[in-house]
Coordinates of C-alpha atoms and ligand atoms in Angstrom, one line a residue:
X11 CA 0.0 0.0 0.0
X12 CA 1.5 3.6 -1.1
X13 CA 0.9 5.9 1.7
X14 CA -0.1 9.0 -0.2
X15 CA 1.2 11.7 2.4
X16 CA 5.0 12.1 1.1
X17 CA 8.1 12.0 3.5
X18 CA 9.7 15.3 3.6
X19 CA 13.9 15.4 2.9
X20 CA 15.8 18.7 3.6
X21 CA 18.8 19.1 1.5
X22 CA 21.9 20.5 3.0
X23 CA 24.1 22.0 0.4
X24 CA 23.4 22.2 -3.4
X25 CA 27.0 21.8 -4.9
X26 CA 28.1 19.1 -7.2
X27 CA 26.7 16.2 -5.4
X28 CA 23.7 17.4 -4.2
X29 CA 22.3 18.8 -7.3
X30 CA 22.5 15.6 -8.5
X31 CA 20.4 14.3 -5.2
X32 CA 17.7 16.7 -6.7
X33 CA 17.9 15.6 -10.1
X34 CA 17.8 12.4 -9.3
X35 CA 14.6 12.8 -6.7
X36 CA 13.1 14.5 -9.2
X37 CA 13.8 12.2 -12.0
X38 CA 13.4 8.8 -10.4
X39 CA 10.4 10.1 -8.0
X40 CA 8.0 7.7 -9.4
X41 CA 10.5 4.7 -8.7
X42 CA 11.7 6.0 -5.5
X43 CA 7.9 6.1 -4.2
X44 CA 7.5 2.6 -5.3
X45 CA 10.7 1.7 -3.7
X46 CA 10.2 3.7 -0.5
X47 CA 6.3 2.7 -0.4
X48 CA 5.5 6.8 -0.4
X49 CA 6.5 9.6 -2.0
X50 CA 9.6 11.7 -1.3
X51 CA 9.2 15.3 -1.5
X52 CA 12.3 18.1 -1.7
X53 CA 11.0 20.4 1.3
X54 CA 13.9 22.8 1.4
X55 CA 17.7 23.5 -0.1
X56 CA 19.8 25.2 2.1
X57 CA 22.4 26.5 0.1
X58 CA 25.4 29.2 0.7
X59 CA 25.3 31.1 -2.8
X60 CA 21.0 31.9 -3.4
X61 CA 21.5 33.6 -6.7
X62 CA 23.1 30.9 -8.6
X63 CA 21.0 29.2 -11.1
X64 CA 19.8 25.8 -10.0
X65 CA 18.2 23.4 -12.7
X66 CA 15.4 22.1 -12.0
X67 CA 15.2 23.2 -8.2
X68 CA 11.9 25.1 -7.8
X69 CA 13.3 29.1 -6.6
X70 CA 11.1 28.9 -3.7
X71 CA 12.8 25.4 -1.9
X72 CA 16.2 28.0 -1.9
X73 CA 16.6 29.3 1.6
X74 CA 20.3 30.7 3.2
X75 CA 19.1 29.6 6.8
X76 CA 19.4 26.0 7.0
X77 CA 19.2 25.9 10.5
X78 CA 15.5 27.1 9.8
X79 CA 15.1 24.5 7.2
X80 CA 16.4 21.9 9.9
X81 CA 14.2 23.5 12.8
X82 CA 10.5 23.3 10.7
X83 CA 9.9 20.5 12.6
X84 CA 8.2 18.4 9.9
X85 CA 11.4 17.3 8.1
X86 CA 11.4 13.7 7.7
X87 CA 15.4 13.3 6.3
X88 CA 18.1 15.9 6.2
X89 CA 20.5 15.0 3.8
X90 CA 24.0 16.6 4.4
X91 CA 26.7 17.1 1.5
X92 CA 28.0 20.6 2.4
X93 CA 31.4 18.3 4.2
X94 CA 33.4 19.8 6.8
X95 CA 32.9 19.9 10.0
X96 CA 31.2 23.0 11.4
X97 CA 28.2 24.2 10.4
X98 CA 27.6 20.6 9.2
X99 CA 28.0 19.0 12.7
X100 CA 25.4 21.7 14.3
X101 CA 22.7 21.2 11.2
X102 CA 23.1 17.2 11.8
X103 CA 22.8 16.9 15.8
X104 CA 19.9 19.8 15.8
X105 CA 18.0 17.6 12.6
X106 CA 18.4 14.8 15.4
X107 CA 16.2 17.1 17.7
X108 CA 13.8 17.9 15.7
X109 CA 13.0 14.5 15.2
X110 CA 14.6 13.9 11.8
X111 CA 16.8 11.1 10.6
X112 CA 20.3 12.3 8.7
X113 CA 22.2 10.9 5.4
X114 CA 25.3 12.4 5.5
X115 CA 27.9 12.9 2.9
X116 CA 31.0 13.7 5.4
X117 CA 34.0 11.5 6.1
X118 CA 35.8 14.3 8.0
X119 CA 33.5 14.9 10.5
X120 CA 32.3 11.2 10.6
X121 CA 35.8 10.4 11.7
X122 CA 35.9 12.8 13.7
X123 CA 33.0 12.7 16.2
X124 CA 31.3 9.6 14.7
X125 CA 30.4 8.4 18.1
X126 CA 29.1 11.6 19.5
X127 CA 26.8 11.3 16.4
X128 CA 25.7 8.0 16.4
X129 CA 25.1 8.5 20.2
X130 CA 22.9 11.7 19.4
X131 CA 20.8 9.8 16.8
X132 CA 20.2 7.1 18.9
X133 CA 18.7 9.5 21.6
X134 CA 16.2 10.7 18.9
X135 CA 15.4 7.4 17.4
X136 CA 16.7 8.8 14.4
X137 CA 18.9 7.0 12.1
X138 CA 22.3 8.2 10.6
X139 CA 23.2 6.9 7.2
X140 CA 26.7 7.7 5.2
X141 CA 27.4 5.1 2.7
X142 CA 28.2 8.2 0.3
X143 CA 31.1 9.2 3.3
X144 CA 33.4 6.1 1.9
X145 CA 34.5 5.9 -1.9
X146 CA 31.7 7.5 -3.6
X147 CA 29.1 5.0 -5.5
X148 CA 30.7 1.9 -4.1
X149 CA 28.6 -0.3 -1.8
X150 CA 30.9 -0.6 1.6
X151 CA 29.2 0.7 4.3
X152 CA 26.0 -1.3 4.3
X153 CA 28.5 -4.5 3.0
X154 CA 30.4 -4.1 6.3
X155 CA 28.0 -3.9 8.7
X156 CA 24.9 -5.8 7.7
X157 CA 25.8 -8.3 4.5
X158 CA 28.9 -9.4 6.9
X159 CA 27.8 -8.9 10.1
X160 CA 28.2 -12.5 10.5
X161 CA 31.2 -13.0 9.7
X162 CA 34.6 -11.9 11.2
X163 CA 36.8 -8.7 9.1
X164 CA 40.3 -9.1 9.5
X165 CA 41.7 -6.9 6.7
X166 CA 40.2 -4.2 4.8
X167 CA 42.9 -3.0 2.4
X168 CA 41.8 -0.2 -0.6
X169 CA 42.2 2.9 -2.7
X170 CA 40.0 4.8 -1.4
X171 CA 41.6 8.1 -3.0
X172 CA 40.7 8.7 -6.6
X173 CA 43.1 11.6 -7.2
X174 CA 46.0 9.9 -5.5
X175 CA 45.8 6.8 -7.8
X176 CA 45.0 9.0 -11.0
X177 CA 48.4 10.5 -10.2
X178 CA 50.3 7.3 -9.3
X179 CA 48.6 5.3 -12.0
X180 CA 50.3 8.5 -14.5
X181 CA 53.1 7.8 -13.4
X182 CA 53.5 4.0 -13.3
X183 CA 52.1 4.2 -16.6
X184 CA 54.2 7.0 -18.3
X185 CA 57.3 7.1 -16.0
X186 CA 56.3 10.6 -15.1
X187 CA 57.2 12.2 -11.6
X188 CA 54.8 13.6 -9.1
X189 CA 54.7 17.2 -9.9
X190 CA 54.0 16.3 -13.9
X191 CA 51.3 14.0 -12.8
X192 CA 50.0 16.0 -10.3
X193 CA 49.5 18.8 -12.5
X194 CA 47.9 16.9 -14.9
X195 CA 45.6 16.1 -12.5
X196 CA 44.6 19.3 -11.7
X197 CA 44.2 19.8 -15.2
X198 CA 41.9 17.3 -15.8
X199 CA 39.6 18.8 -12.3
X200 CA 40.6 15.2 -10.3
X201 CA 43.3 17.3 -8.4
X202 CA 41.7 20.4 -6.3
X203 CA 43.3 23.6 -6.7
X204 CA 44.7 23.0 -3.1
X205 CA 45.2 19.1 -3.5
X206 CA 46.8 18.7 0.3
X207 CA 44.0 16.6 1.7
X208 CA 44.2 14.3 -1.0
X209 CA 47.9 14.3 -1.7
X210 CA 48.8 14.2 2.0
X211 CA 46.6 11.1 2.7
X212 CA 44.1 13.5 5.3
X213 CA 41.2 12.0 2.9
X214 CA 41.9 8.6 2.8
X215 CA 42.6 8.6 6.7
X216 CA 39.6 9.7 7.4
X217 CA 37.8 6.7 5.2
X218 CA 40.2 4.5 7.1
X219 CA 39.0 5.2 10.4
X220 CA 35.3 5.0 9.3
X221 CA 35.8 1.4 7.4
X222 CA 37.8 0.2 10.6
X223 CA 35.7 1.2 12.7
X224 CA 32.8 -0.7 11.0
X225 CA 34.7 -3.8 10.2
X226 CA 35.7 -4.2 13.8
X227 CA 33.0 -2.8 15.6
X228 CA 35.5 -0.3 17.6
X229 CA 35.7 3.0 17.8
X230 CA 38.7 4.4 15.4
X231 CA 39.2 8.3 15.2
X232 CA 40.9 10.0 12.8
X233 CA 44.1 10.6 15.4
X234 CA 44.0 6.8 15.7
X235 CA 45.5 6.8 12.0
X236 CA 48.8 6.4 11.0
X237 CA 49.0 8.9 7.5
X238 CA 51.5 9.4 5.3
X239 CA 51.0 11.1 1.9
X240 CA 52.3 10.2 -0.9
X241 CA 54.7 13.7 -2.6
X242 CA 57.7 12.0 -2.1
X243 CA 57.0 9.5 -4.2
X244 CA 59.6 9.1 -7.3
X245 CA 60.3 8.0 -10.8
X246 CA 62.7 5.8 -9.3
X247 CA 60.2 3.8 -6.9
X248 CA 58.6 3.1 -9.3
X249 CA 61.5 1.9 -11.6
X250 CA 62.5 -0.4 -8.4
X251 CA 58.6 -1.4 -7.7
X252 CA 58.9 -2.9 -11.2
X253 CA 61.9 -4.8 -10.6
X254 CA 60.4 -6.8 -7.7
X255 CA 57.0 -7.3 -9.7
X256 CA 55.2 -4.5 -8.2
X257 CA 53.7 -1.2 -8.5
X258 CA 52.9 2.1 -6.0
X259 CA 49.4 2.7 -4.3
X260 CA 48.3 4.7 -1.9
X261 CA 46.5 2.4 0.5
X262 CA 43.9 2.9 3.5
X263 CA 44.9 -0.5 5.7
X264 CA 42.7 -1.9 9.1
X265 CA 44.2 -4.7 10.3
X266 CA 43.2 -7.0 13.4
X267 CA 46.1 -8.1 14.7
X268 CA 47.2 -11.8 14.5
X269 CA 46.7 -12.2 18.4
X270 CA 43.1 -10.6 17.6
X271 CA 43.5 -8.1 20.3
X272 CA 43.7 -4.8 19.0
X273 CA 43.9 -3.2 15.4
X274 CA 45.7 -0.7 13.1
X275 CA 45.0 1.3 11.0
X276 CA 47.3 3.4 8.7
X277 CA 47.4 5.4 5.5
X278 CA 50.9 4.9 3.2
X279 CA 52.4 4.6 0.0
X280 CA 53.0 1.0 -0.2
X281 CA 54.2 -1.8 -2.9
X282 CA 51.8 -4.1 -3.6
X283 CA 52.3 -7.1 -6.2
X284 CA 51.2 -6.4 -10.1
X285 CA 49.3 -9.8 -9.5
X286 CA 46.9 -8.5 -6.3
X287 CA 43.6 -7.3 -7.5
X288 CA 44.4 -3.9 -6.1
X289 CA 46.9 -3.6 -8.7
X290 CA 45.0 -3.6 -11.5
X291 CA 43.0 -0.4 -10.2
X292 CA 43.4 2.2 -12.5
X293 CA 42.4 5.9 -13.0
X294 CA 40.6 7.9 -10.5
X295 CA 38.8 4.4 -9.3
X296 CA 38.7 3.4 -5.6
X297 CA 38.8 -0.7 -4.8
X298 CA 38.5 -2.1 -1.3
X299 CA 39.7 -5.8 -0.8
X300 CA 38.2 -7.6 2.5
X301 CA 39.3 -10.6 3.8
X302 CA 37.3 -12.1 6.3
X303 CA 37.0 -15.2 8.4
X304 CA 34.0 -16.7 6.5
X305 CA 33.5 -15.2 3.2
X306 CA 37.9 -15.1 2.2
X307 CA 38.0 -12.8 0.0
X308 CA 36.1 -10.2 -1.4
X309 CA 36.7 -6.7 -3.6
X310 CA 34.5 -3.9 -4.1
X311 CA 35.4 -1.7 -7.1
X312 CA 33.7 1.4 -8.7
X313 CA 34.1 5.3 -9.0
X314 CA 35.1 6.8 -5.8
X315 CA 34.2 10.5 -6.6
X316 CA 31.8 12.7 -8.6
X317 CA 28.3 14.3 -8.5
X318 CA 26.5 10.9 -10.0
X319 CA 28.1 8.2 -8.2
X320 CA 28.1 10.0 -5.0
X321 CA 24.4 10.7 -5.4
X322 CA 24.0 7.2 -6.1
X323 CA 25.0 6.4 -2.6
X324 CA 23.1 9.4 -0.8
X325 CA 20.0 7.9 -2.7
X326 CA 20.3 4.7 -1.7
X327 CA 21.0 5.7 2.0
X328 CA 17.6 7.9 1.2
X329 CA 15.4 4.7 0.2
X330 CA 16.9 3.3 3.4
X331 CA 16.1 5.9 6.0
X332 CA 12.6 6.2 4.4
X333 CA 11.9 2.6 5.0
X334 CA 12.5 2.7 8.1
X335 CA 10.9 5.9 8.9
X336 CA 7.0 4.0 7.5
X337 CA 8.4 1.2 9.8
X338 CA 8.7 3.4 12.7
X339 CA 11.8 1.9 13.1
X340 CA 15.6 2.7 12.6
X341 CA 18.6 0.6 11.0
X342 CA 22.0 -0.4 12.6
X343 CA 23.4 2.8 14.5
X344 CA 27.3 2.3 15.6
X345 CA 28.3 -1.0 16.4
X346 CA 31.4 -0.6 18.8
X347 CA 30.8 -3.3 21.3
X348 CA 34.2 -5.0 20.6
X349 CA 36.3 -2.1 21.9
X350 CA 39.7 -3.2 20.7
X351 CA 42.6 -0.8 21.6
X352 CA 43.8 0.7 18.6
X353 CA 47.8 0.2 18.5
X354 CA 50.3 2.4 17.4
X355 CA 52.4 2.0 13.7
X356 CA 55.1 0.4 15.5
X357 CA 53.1 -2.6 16.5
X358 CA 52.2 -2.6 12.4
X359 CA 53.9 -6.0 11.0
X360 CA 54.8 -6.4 6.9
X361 CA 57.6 -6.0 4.7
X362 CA 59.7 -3.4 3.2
X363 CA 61.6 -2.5 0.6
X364 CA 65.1 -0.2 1.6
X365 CA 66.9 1.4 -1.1
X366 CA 70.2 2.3 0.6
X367 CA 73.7 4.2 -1.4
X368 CA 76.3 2.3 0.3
X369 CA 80.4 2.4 0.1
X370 CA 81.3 -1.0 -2.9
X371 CA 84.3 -2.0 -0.7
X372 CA 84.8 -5.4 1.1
X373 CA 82.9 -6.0 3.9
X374 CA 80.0 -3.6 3.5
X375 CA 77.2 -6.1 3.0
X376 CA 78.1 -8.1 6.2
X377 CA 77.8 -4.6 7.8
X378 CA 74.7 -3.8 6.7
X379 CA 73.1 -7.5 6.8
X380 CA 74.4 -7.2 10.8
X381 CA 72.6 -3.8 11.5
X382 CA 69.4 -5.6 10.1
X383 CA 70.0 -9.2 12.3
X384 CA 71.1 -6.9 15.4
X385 CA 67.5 -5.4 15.4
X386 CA 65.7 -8.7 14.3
X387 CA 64.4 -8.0 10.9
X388 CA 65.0 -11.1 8.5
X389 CA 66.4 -10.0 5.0
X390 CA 64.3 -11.6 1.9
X391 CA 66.6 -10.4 -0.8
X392 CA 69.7 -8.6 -1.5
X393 CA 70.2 -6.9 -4.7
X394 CA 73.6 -4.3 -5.3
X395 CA 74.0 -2.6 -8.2
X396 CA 77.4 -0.7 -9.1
X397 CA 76.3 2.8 -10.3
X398 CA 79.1 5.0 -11.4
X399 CA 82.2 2.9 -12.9
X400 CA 84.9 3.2 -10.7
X401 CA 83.1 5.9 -8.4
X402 CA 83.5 3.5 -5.1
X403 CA 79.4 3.9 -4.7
X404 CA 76.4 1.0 -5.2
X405 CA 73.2 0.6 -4.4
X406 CA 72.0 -1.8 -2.4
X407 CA 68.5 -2.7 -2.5
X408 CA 67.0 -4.7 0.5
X409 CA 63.9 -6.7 0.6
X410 CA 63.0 -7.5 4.1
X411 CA 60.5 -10.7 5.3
X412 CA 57.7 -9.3 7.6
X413 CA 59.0 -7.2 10.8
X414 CA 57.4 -4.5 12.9
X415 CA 57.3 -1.1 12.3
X416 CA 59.5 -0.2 15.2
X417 CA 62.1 -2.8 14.3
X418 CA 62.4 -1.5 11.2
X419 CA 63.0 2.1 12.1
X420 CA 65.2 1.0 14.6
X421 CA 67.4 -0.3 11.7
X422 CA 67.3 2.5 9.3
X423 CA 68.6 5.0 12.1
X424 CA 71.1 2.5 12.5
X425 CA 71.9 2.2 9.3
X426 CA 72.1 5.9 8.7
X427 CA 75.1 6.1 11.6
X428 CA 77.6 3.5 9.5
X429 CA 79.9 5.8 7.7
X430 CA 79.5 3.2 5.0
X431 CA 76.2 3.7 4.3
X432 CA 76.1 7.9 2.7
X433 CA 72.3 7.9 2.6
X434 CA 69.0 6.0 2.6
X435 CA 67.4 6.7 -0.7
X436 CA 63.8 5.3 -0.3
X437 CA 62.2 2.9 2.2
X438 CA 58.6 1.4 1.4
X439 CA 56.0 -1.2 2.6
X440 CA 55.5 -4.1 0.6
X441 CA 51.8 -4.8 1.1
X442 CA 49.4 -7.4 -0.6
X443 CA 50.7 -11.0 0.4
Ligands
HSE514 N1 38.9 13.8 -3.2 C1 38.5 12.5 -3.1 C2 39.2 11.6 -4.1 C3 37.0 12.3 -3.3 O1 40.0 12.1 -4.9 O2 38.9 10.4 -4.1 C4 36.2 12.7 -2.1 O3 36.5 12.0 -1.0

């Protein structure tokens, strides 16, 4: 039965992604209804800029005030995609008071005060959807915490930056270095003019701590995140990623910790092998590999970014939230019963590759293997290369077998004391198997 009285949905910022929400409302209404079991209605669009033309959005929905909008007291849904974290976190926990439920956009301030969120929804009854929060149009969110909730995650491993692997992917695939590809890039609008919270890994951290979070039902803030972009990232990584049948991505990892204790999470440029799935991600795509308990292995792969796909999410989150609204119910809120204590990077475990420019006279290798046995990190391979003819120089490229974080910096500043060794050119985690 179609209840003929429609749910009313407040839309909180009108930019690239949510006019497509009102396109998309207004062009799938019929559908939606069907879906939904009544009608959705646009009630308001709180937007910053009231004179810009807005196709398709009647004049009259445009208001400046959205705390009005979010006070009229007979808003069903408030759907946020203005991002950042003030006024967006006062619009979402006063929606909450006013009895509405919230789809939200946001991975900042989800990472941020997710908790406090969830907590406040809960008090209302209200629900609090962000499926759009996490790589765009891909399904994640709702995998992770209801298709799998029966099953135990112990890695979720993924590109969940589309700039960062349109840049890498340029130059894997044209040998180019990072400023080159980064400005093509911004050329092509992937890269913002200001491309820090993409390049530096701040964007993908905060997906990483909303995934880990979800996948092991514990709280994991933003701090909680080890984050490392990815500028210093060379022509010559590459070149040796090659050699050892890799290539370069920049990748969000939770882990559960063999012992199953605690976690980590962490955001790096790491190797990972051309034959992982991962690899094979190209572009401004985002892929997330799970491996669970149950189910093995499992990717989800799909556009990360963009007005469309991202609307695709906040509408599905929509049809949700309006279900459960005719139910008088709500969905899962946070799930974060398990409370593991997140550990620090030098608790992380997995290899690395060390690209050292080392003395080529007797004895040097056995120095160097020593520095690595004296601080317990197994060498895989060894691999010197003479550069300069007759210039007294190599390179020595080491491949470690998996060894903690700390043990491994432990080495390299030991390393970086032998007179032998004049520098440490590049050291990177070997991810992926
Ligand atoms: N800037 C992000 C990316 C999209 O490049 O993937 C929004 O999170």
């Amino acid at each position: 039965m179609m209840r003929t009285r429609p749910l009313k949905v407040a839309l909180l910022g009108c930019g690239v992604v949510g006019s497509e929400v009102a396109r998309i409302m207004t062009t799938h209404a019929a559908d939606l209804a069907a879906r939904i079991g009544a009608p959705v209605e646009l009630a308001g669009v709180a937007v910053r800029r009231p004179d810009r033309v807005r196709e398709g959005i009647d004049p009259a929905l445009v208001t400046t005030d959205a705390t009005a909008l979010v006070k009229r007291g007979d808003i069903d849904v408030v759907v946020e995609v203005i991002g950042g974290i003030e006024p967006a976190r006062s619009l979402i926990t006063t929606a909450f008071e006013y009895g509405a439920s919230v789809v939200s956009a946001n991975k900042a301030l989800l990472a941020q005060d997710g908790a406090a969120l969830h907590a406040a929804a809960e008090d209302h009854d209200a629900d609090l959807y962000y499926e759009a929060a996490v790589a765009g149009a891909i399904p994640l969110i709702r995998p992770l915490r209801e298709s799998l909730a029966g099953d135990k995650v112990n890695r979720v491993l993924g590109i969940v930056n589309g700039t960062t692997n349109f840049i890498l992917d340029k130059m894997d695939s044209t040998g180019a270095g990072y400023q080159e590809a980064l400005d093509e890039a911004t050329a092509l609008g992937y890269a913002e003019a200001d491309p820090t919270a993409d390049v530096e890994g701040f964007d993908a951290a905060a997906k990483a701590a909303i995934l880990a979070g979800i996948a092991f039902h514990t709280r994991v803030r933003l701090d909680d995140v080890h984050r490392e972009g990815m500028t210093e990232v060379t022509a010559a990584d590459f070149a040796a990623a090659k050699r050892i049948g890799c290539t370069i991505k920049l990748l969000a990892i939770c882990e559960r910790a063999a012992d199953g204790g605690s976690v980590t999470a962490r955001v790096h440029p790491a190797m990972i092998p051309l034959t992982h799935p991962l690899a094979s991600v190209r572009g401004a795509y985002n892929a997330v590999f799970v491996e669970s308990d149950a189910a093995g292995q499992l990717m989800f792969y799909g556009p990360g970014a963009g007005g469309s796909p991202t609307a695709s999410a906040v509408l599905g989150d929509l049809v949700a939230v309006c279900r459960n609204r005719l139910n008088g119910a709500t969905g899962p809120g946070e799930s974060a019963y398990a409370a593991l204590p997140v550990s620090p990077m030098g608790d992380v475990v997995t290899r690395y590759h060390i690209s050292l420019d080392v003395a080529d006279k007797p004895g040097v290798l056995a120095q160097v293997a020593t520095v690595f046995a004296e601080h317990g990190v197994s060498i895989d391979t060894v691999r010197q290369q003479g550069r300069q003819e007759g210039d007294g120089e190599a390179s020595l490229v080491v491949v470690t077998h998996r060894a903690s974080d700390a043990a491994l910096g432990g080495t390299v500043e030991a390393l970086r004391k032998l007179d032998t060794v004049r520098g440490v050119a590049s050291i990177m985690r070997v991810e992926g198997e």
